[in-house]
Amino acid sequence: MAGSPAGWPETLGRITDELAFANSSLALTSLPSGRTLINETCGISAFWKQRMGDYPQDLVELWGGPARMLAYPFDRATVLSRVNPDAWKNGNRYIREWAEPQDLIDSIVTILAHDSEGIGNWAMGRHRDQGAISDIDVERMNLFIPHLQRAVKISRLFEAQSVAARRFEN
């Protein structure tokens, strides 16, 4: 990954495969709207990736609303079925129209960065054939958190340098 956004999909793919998840997303989401500003993914077809943007409020609601999302820890992964045990029962549009058609049964997320206007996170979806998310899965994901946080910080540094260089050129 080395801080380069171009390397995120490949890196996410390797981690996702290693941890036995179906897909992965590294996203920056505007709050409280839930609008996705950046979304690097792996294991999600172009069709389903495009449709992810159809459910911003449904996703925010699914995870407990903006305040609860901002309260999730930076150093630990959070499993949807543990914070919202009724997620697959409550008729949420995202679950019904996006997750279920792909046979996804749960998801796990970790917060990489946030402020009052947005939240950066890493999330992975679990396919039904891969079984329920276990405590071991959570611990294995937790091992990657500091590395992804560092990569996001490095990437932001490179972005800031690139913007400064473009301004200097003009």
JSON list of C-alpha atoms in Angstrom, two decimals:
[
{"chain": "A", "resi": 1, "resn": "MET", "atom": "CA", "xyz": [0.00, 0.00, 0.00]},
{"chain": "A", "resi": 2, "resn": "ALA", "atom": "CA", "xyz": [2.88, 2.36, 0.92]},
{"chain": "A", "resi": 3, "resn": "GLY", "atom": "CA", "xyz": [0.53, 5.32, 1.15]},
{"chain": "A", "resi": 4, "resn": "SER", "atom": "CA", "xyz": [-0.54, 5.16, -2.48]},
{"chain": "A", "resi": 5, "resn": "PRO", "atom": "CA", "xyz": [-4.32, 5.17, -3.02]},
{"chain": "A", "resi": 6, "resn": "ALA", "atom": "CA", "xyz": [-3.74, 3.22, -6.25]},
{"chain": "A", "resi": 7, "resn": "GLY", "atom": "CA", "xyz": [-2.51, 0.29, -4.16]},
{"chain": "A", "resi": 8, "resn": "TRP", "atom": "CA", "xyz": [-5.51, 0.10, -1.85]},
{"chain": "A", "resi": 9, "resn": "PRO", "atom": "CA", "xyz": [-7.70, -2.32, -3.86]},
{"chain": "A", "resi": 10, "resn": "GLU", "atom": "CA", "xyz": [-4.92, -4.89, -4.21]},
{"chain": "A", "resi": 11, "resn": "THR", "atom": "CA", "xyz": [-3.88, -4.58, -0.57]},
{"chain": "A", "resi": 12, "resn": "LEU", "atom": "CA", "xyz": [-7.46, -4.75, 0.64]},
{"chain": "A", "resi": 13, "resn": "GLY", "atom": "CA", "xyz": [-7.96, -7.83, -1.53]},
{"chain": "A", "resi": 14, "resn": "ARG", "atom": "CA", "xyz": [-5.04, -9.64, 0.07]},
{"chain": "A", "resi": 15, "resn": "ILE", "atom": "CA", "xyz": [-6.20, -8.81, 3.58]},
{"chain": "A", "resi": 16, "resn": "THR", "atom": "CA", "xyz": [-9.80, -9.70, 2.78]},
{"chain": "A", "resi": 17, "resn": "ASP", "atom": "CA", "xyz": [-8.77, -13.09, 1.40]},
{"chain": "A", "resi": 18, "resn": "GLU", "atom": "CA", "xyz": [-6.44, -13.76, 4.34]},
{"chain": "A", "resi": 19, "resn": "LEU", "atom": "CA", "xyz": [-9.23, -13.00, 6.83]},
{"chain": "A", "resi": 20, "resn": "ALA", "atom": "CA", "xyz": [-11.83, -15.05, 4.87]},
{"chain": "A", "resi": 21, "resn": "PHE", "atom": "CA", "xyz": [-14.27, -12.26, 4.09]},
{"chain": "A", "resi": 22, "resn": "ALA", "atom": "CA", "xyz": [-16.19, -11.74, 0.85]},
{"chain": "A", "resi": 23, "resn": "ASN", "atom": "CA", "xyz": [-15.45, -8.06, 0.32]},
{"chain": "A", "resi": 24, "resn": "SER", "atom": "CA", "xyz": [-13.76, -5.03, 1.76]},
{"chain": "A", "resi": 25, "resn": "SER", "atom": "CA", "xyz": [-14.21, -1.27, 1.62]},
{"chain": "A", "resi": 26, "resn": "LEU", "atom": "CA", "xyz": [-12.02, 1.62, 2.71]},
{"chain": "A", "resi": 27, "resn": "ALA", "atom": "CA", "xyz": [-14.36, 4.61, 2.81]},
{"chain": "A", "resi": 28, "resn": "LEU", "atom": "CA", "xyz": [-14.74, 8.21, 3.84]},
{"chain": "A", "resi": 29, "resn": "THR", "atom": "CA", "xyz": [-18.36, 9.01, 4.69]},
{"chain": "A", "resi": 30, "resn": "SER", "atom": "CA", "xyz": [-19.92, 12.41, 5.29]},
{"chain": "A", "resi": 31, "resn": "LEU", "atom": "CA", "xyz": [-21.98, 12.68, 8.47]},
{"chain": "A", "resi": 32, "resn": "PRO", "atom": "CA", "xyz": [-24.83, 12.98, 9.19]},
{"chain": "A", "resi": 33, "resn": "SER", "atom": "CA", "xyz": [-25.89, 12.46, 5.55]},
{"chain": "A", "resi": 34, "resn": "GLY", "atom": "CA", "xyz": [-24.05, 9.16, 5.11]},
{"chain": "A", "resi": 35, "resn": "ARG", "atom": "CA", "xyz": [-22.93, 10.22, 1.62]},
{"chain": "A", "resi": 36, "resn": "THR", "atom": "CA", "xyz": [-19.80, 8.36, 0.51]},
{"chain": "A", "resi": 37, "resn": "LEU", "atom": "CA", "xyz": [-16.96, 10.69, -0.47]},
{"chain": "A", "resi": 38, "resn": "ILE", "atom": "CA", "xyz": [-14.26, 8.05, -1.10]},
{"chain": "A", "resi": 39, "resn": "ASN", "atom": "CA", "xyz": [-14.78, 4.30, -1.45]},
{"chain": "A", "resi": 40, "resn": "GLU", "atom": "CA", "xyz": [-11.93, 1.95, -2.40]},
{"chain": "A", "resi": 41, "resn": "THR", "atom": "CA", "xyz": [-13.19, -1.63, -2.57]},
{"chain": "A", "resi": 42, "resn": "CYS", "atom": "CA", "xyz": [-12.32, -5.20, -3.39]},
{"chain": "A", "resi": 43, "resn": "GLY", "atom": "CA", "xyz": [-14.62, -8.15, -3.88]},
{"chain": "A", "resi": 44, "resn": "ILE", "atom": "CA", "xyz": [-17.51, -5.88, -4.91]},
{"chain": "A", "resi": 45, "resn": "SER", "atom": "CA", "xyz": [-18.53, -5.87, -8.56]},
{"chain": "A", "resi": 46, "resn": "ALA", "atom": "CA", "xyz": [-18.98, -2.55, -10.36]},
{"chain": "A", "resi": 47, "resn": "PHE", "atom": "CA", "xyz": [-22.76, -3.09, -10.31]},
{"chain": "A", "resi": 48, "resn": "TRP", "atom": "CA", "xyz": [-22.93, -3.54, -6.53]},
{"chain": "A", "resi": 49, "resn": "LYS", "atom": "CA", "xyz": [-20.35, -0.82, -5.85]},
{"chain": "A", "resi": 50, "resn": "GLN", "atom": "CA", "xyz": [-22.45, 1.67, -7.79]},
{"chain": "A", "resi": 51, "resn": "ARG", "atom": "CA", "xyz": [-25.55, 0.67, -5.82]},
{"chain": "A", "resi": 52, "resn": "MET", "atom": "CA", "xyz": [-23.79, 1.17, -2.47]},
{"chain": "A", "resi": 53, "resn": "GLY", "atom": "CA", "xyz": [-24.44, 4.90, -2.86]},
{"chain": "A", "resi": 54, "resn": "ASP", "atom": "CA", "xyz": [-28.20, 4.29, -2.92]},
{"chain": "A", "resi": 55, "resn": "TYR", "atom": "CA", "xyz": [-28.33, 3.60, 0.83]},
{"chain": "A", "resi": 56, "resn": "PRO", "atom": "CA", "xyz": [-26.48, 6.30, 2.78]},
{"chain": "A", "resi": 57, "resn": "GLN", "atom": "CA", "xyz": [-29.13, 6.86, 5.44]},
{"chain": "A", "resi": 58, "resn": "ASP", "atom": "CA", "xyz": [-29.88, 3.14, 5.68]},
{"chain": "A", "resi": 59, "resn": "LEU", "atom": "CA", "xyz": [-26.23, 2.41, 6.47]},
{"chain": "A", "resi": 60, "resn": "VAL", "atom": "CA", "xyz": [-26.01, 5.15, 9.09]},
{"chain": "A", "resi": 61, "resn": "GLU", "atom": "CA", "xyz": [-29.22, 3.84, 10.69]},
{"chain": "A", "resi": 62, "resn": "LEU", "atom": "CA", "xyz": [-27.98, 0.24, 10.55]},
{"chain": "A", "resi": 63, "resn": "TRP", "atom": "CA", "xyz": [-24.89, 1.14, 12.58]},
{"chain": "A", "resi": 64, "resn": "GLY", "atom": "CA", "xyz": [-26.85, 3.16, 15.16]},
{"chain": "A", "resi": 65, "resn": "GLY", "atom": "CA", "xyz": [-26.79, 6.71, 13.82]},
{"chain": "A", "resi": 66, "resn": "PRO", "atom": "CA", "xyz": [-24.03, 9.35, 13.54]},
{"chain": "A", "resi": 67, "resn": "ALA", "atom": "CA", "xyz": [-23.36, 9.76, 17.26]},
{"chain": "A", "resi": 68, "resn": "ARG", "atom": "CA", "xyz": [-22.99, 6.03, 17.84]},
{"chain": "A", "resi": 69, "resn": "MET", "atom": "CA", "xyz": [-20.81, 5.63, 14.74]},
{"chain": "A", "resi": 70, "resn": "LEU", "atom": "CA", "xyz": [-18.46, 8.34, 15.99]},
{"chain": "A", "resi": 71, "resn": "ALA", "atom": "CA", "xyz": [-18.23, 6.55, 19.35]},
{"chain": "A", "resi": 72, "resn": "TYR", "atom": "CA", "xyz": [-16.93, 3.27, 17.90]},
{"chain": "A", "resi": 73, "resn": "PRO", "atom": "CA", "xyz": [-13.33, 2.64, 19.01]},
{"chain": "A", "resi": 74, "resn": "PHE", "atom": "CA", "xyz": [-10.29, 3.37, 16.85]},
{"chain": "A", "resi": 75, "resn": "ASP", "atom": "CA", "xyz": [-8.35, 0.36, 18.05]},
{"chain": "A", "resi": 76, "resn": "ARG", "atom": "CA", "xyz": [-10.93, -2.42, 17.78]},
{"chain": "A", "resi": 77, "resn": "ALA", "atom": "CA", "xyz": [-13.19, -3.84, 15.12]},
{"chain": "A", "resi": 78, "resn": "THR", "atom": "CA", "xyz": [-16.95, -3.69, 15.62]},
{"chain": "A", "resi": 79, "resn": "VAL", "atom": "CA", "xyz": [-19.27, -6.45, 14.35]},
{"chain": "A", "resi": 80, "resn": "LEU", "atom": "CA", "xyz": [-22.68, -5.36, 13.05]},
{"chain": "A", "resi": 81, "resn": "SER", "atom": "CA", "xyz": [-24.57, -8.37, 14.42]},
{"chain": "A", "resi": 82, "resn": "ARG", "atom": "CA", "xyz": [-23.18, -7.63, 17.89]},
{"chain": "A", "resi": 83, "resn": "VAL", "atom": "CA", "xyz": [-24.13, -3.93, 17.98]},
{"chain": "A", "resi": 84, "resn": "ASN", "atom": "CA", "xyz": [-27.40, -4.45, 16.09]},
{"chain": "A", "resi": 85, "resn": "PRO", "atom": "CA", "xyz": [-28.57, -8.05, 16.58]},
{"chain": "A", "resi": 86, "resn": "ASP", "atom": "CA", "xyz": [-31.76, -7.33, 14.62]},
{"chain": "A", "resi": 87, "resn": "ALA", "atom": "CA", "xyz": [-29.96, -5.89, 11.58]},
{"chain": "A", "resi": 88, "resn": "TRP", "atom": "CA", "xyz": [-31.13, -8.70, 9.28]},
{"chain": "A", "resi": 89, "resn": "LYS", "atom": "CA", "xyz": [-34.63, -8.73, 10.77]},
{"chain": "A", "resi": 90, "resn": "ASN", "atom": "CA", "xyz": [-35.62, -5.06, 10.81]},
{"chain": "A", "resi": 91, "resn": "GLY", "atom": "CA", "xyz": [-36.26, -4.61, 7.07]},
{"chain": "A", "resi": 92, "resn": "ASN", "atom": "CA", "xyz": [-33.40, -2.15, 6.51]},
{"chain": "A", "resi": 93, "resn": "ARG", "atom": "CA", "xyz": [-33.20, -1.36, 2.76]},
{"chain": "A", "resi": 94, "resn": "TYR", "atom": "CA", "xyz": [-29.42, -1.80, 2.62]},
{"chain": "A", "resi": 95, "resn": "ILE", "atom": "CA", "xyz": [-29.70, -5.30, 4.04]},
{"chain": "A", "resi": 96, "resn": "ARG", "atom": "CA", "xyz": [-32.73, -6.24, 1.96]},
{"chain": "A", "resi": 97, "resn": "GLU", "atom": "CA", "xyz": [-31.60, -4.80, -1.38]},
{"chain": "A", "resi": 98, "resn": "TRP", "atom": "CA", "xyz": [-27.79, -4.90, -1.19]},
{"chain": "A", "resi": 99, "resn": "ALA", "atom": "CA", "xyz": [-26.47, -7.43, 1.34]},
{"chain": "A", "resi": 100, "resn": "GLU", "atom": "CA", "xyz": [-29.03, -10.24, 1.08]},
{"chain": "A", "resi": 101, "resn": "PRO", "atom": "CA", "xyz": [-28.92, -10.57, -2.74]},
{"chain": "A", "resi": 102, "resn": "GLN", "atom": "CA", "xyz": [-25.16, -11.16, -2.40]},
{"chain": "A", "resi": 103, "resn": "ASP", "atom": "CA", "xyz": [-25.65, -13.72, 0.40]},
{"chain": "A", "resi": 104, "resn": "LEU", "atom": "CA", "xyz": [-23.85, -11.49, 2.91]},
{"chain": "A", "resi": 105, "resn": "ILE", "atom": "CA", "xyz": [-24.71, -12.35, 6.50]},
{"chain": "A", "resi": 106, "resn": "ASP", "atom": "CA", "xyz": [-22.74, -9.85, 8.58]},
{"chain": "A", "resi": 107, "resn": "SER", "atom": "CA", "xyz": [-20.11, -7.13, 8.45]},
{"chain": "A", "resi": 108, "resn": "ILE", "atom": "CA", "xyz": [-17.28, -5.82, 10.54]},
{"chain": "A", "resi": 109, "resn": "VAL", "atom": "CA", "xyz": [-15.96, -2.27, 10.65]},
{"chain": "A", "resi": 110, "resn": "THR", "atom": "CA", "xyz": [-13.16, -0.32, 12.23]},
{"chain": "A", "resi": 111, "resn": "ILE", "atom": "CA", "xyz": [-12.90, 3.43, 12.45]},
{"chain": "A", "resi": 112, "resn": "LEU", "atom": "CA", "xyz": [-9.64, 4.75, 11.02]},
{"chain": "A", "resi": 113, "resn": "ALA", "atom": "CA", "xyz": [-10.33, 8.48, 11.45]},
{"chain": "A", "resi": 114, "resn": "HIS", "atom": "CA", "xyz": [-13.19, 10.85, 12.17]},
{"chain": "A", "resi": 115, "resn": "ASP", "atom": "CA", "xyz": [-14.19, 14.40, 12.89]},
{"chain": "A", "resi": 116, "resn": "SER", "atom": "CA", "xyz": [-17.50, 16.22, 13.21]},
{"chain": "A", "resi": 117, "resn": "GLU", "atom": "CA", "xyz": [-18.06, 16.15, 9.45]},
{"chain": "A", "resi": 118, "resn": "GLY", "atom": "CA", "xyz": [-17.09, 12.64, 8.48]},
{"chain": "A", "resi": 119, "resn": "ILE", "atom": "CA", "xyz": [-15.80, 9.22, 9.30]},
{"chain": "A", "resi": 120, "resn": "GLY", "atom": "CA", "xyz": [-13.13, 7.10, 7.65]},
{"chain": "A", "resi": 121, "resn": "ASN", "atom": "CA", "xyz": [-13.59, 3.38, 8.05]},
{"chain": "A", "resi": 122, "resn": "TRP", "atom": "CA", "xyz": [-12.53, -0.03, 6.89]},
{"chain": "A", "resi": 123, "resn": "ALA", "atom": "CA", "xyz": [-15.34, -2.56, 6.56]},
{"chain": "A", "resi": 124, "resn": "MET", "atom": "CA", "xyz": [-15.58, -6.15, 5.40]},
{"chain": "A", "resi": 125, "resn": "GLY", "atom": "CA", "xyz": [-18.62, -8.25, 4.53]},
{"chain": "A", "resi": 126, "resn": "ARG", "atom": "CA", "xyz": [-19.01, -11.92, 5.41]},
{"chain": "A", "resi": 127, "resn": "HIS", "atom": "CA", "xyz": [-20.59, -14.33, 2.92]},
{"chain": "A", "resi": 128, "resn": "ARG", "atom": "CA", "xyz": [-22.87, -17.04, 4.30]},
{"chain": "A", "resi": 129, "resn": "ASP", "atom": "CA", "xyz": [-20.50, -19.78, 3.08]},
{"chain": "A", "resi": 130, "resn": "GLN", "atom": "CA", "xyz": [-17.74, -18.30, 5.27]},
{"chain": "A", "resi": 131, "resn": "GLY", "atom": "CA", "xyz": [-19.78, -18.66, 8.46]},
{"chain": "A", "resi": 132, "resn": "ALA", "atom": "CA", "xyz": [-20.42, -16.27, 11.31]},
{"chain": "A", "resi": 133, "resn": "ILE", "atom": "CA", "xyz": [-17.83, -13.70, 12.37]},
{"chain": "A", "resi": 134, "resn": "SER", "atom": "CA", "xyz": [-15.97, -15.15, 15.36]},
{"chain": "A", "resi": 135, "resn": "ASP", "atom": "CA", "xyz": [-13.92, -13.57, 18.12]},
{"chain": "A", "resi": 136, "resn": "ILE", "atom": "CA", "xyz": [-10.83, -14.90, 16.33]},
{"chain": "A", "resi": 137, "resn": "ASP", "atom": "CA", "xyz": [-11.90, -13.05, 13.15]},
{"chain": "A", "resi": 138, "resn": "VAL", "atom": "CA", "xyz": [-12.23, -9.84, 15.18]},
{"chain": "A", "resi": 139, "resn": "GLU", "atom": "CA", "xyz": [-8.80, -10.28, 16.76]},
{"chain": "A", "resi": 140, "resn": "ARG", "atom": "CA", "xyz": [-7.20, -10.99, 13.38]},
{"chain": "A", "resi": 141, "resn": "MET", "atom": "CA", "xyz": [-8.77, -7.84, 11.92]},
{"chain": "A", "resi": 142, "resn": "ASN", "atom": "CA", "xyz": [-7.56, -5.86, 14.93]},
{"chain": "A", "resi": 143, "resn": "LEU", "atom": "CA", "xyz": [-3.96, -6.79, 14.01]},
{"chain": "A", "resi": 144, "resn": "PHE", "atom": "CA", "xyz": [-4.29, -4.88, 10.72]},
{"chain": "A", "resi": 145, "resn": "ILE", "atom": "CA", "xyz": [-5.82, -1.70, 12.18]},
{"chain": "A", "resi": 146, "resn": "PRO", "atom": "CA", "xyz": [-2.60, 0.17, 13.08]},
{"chain": "A", "resi": 147, "resn": "HIS", "atom": "CA", "xyz": [-1.13, -0.60, 9.66]},
{"chain": "A", "resi": 148, "resn": "LEU", "atom": "CA", "xyz": [-4.17, 0.73, 7.80]},
{"chain": "A", "resi": 149, "resn": "GLN", "atom": "CA", "xyz": [-4.33, 3.80, 10.04]},
{"chain": "A", "resi": 150, "resn": "ARG", "atom": "CA", "xyz": [-0.68, 4.53, 9.23]},
{"chain": "A", "resi": 151, "resn": "ALA", "atom": "CA", "xyz": [-1.30, 3.99, 5.49]},
{"chain": "A", "resi": 152, "resn": "VAL", "atom": "CA", "xyz": [-4.26, 6.39, 5.57]},
{"chain": "A", "resi": 153, "resn": "LYS", "atom": "CA", "xyz": [-2.13, 9.03, 7.35]},
{"chain": "A", "resi": 154, "resn": "ILE", "atom": "CA", "xyz": [0.71, 8.60, 4.84]},
{"chain": "A", "resi": 155, "resn": "SER", "atom": "CA", "xyz": [-1.77, 8.80, 1.97]},
{"chain": "A", "resi": 156, "resn": "ARG", "atom": "CA", "xyz": [-3.18, 12.05, 3.35]},
{"chain": "A", "resi": 157, "resn": "LEU", "atom": "CA", "xyz": [0.36, 13.43, 3.58]},
{"chain": "A", "resi": 158, "resn": "PHE", "atom": "CA", "xyz": [1.00, 12.55, -0.08]},
{"chain": "A", "resi": 159, "resn": "GLU", "atom": "CA", "xyz": [-2.33, 14.10, -1.09]},
{"chain": "A", "resi": 160, "resn": "ALA", "atom": "CA", "xyz": [-1.47, 17.32, 0.79]},
{"chain": "A", "resi": 161, "resn": "GLN", "atom": "CA", "xyz": [1.98, 17.43, -0.86]},
{"chain": "A", "resi": 162, "resn": "SER", "atom": "CA", "xyz": [0.42, 16.88, -4.28]},
{"chain": "A", "resi": 163, "resn": "VAL", "atom": "CA", "xyz": [-2.10, 19.69, -3.76]},
{"chain": "A", "resi": 164, "resn": "ALA", "atom": "CA", "xyz": [0.66, 22.03, -2.57]},
{"chain": "A", "resi": 165, "resn": "ALA", "atom": "CA", "xyz": [2.82, 21.16, -5.58]},
{"chain": "A", "resi": 166, "resn": "ARG", "atom": "CA", "xyz": [-0.06, 21.82, -8.01]},
{"chain": "A", "resi": 167, "resn": "ARG", "atom": "CA", "xyz": [-0.70, 25.20, -6.36]},
{"chain": "A", "resi": 168, "resn": "PHE", "atom": "CA", "xyz": [2.98, 26.07, -6.61]},
{"chain": "A", "resi": 169, "resn": "GLU", "atom": "CA", "xyz": [3.02, 25.15, -10.33]},
{"chain": "A", "resi": 170, "resn": "ASN", "atom": "CA", "xyz": [0.09, 27.52, -11.06]}
]
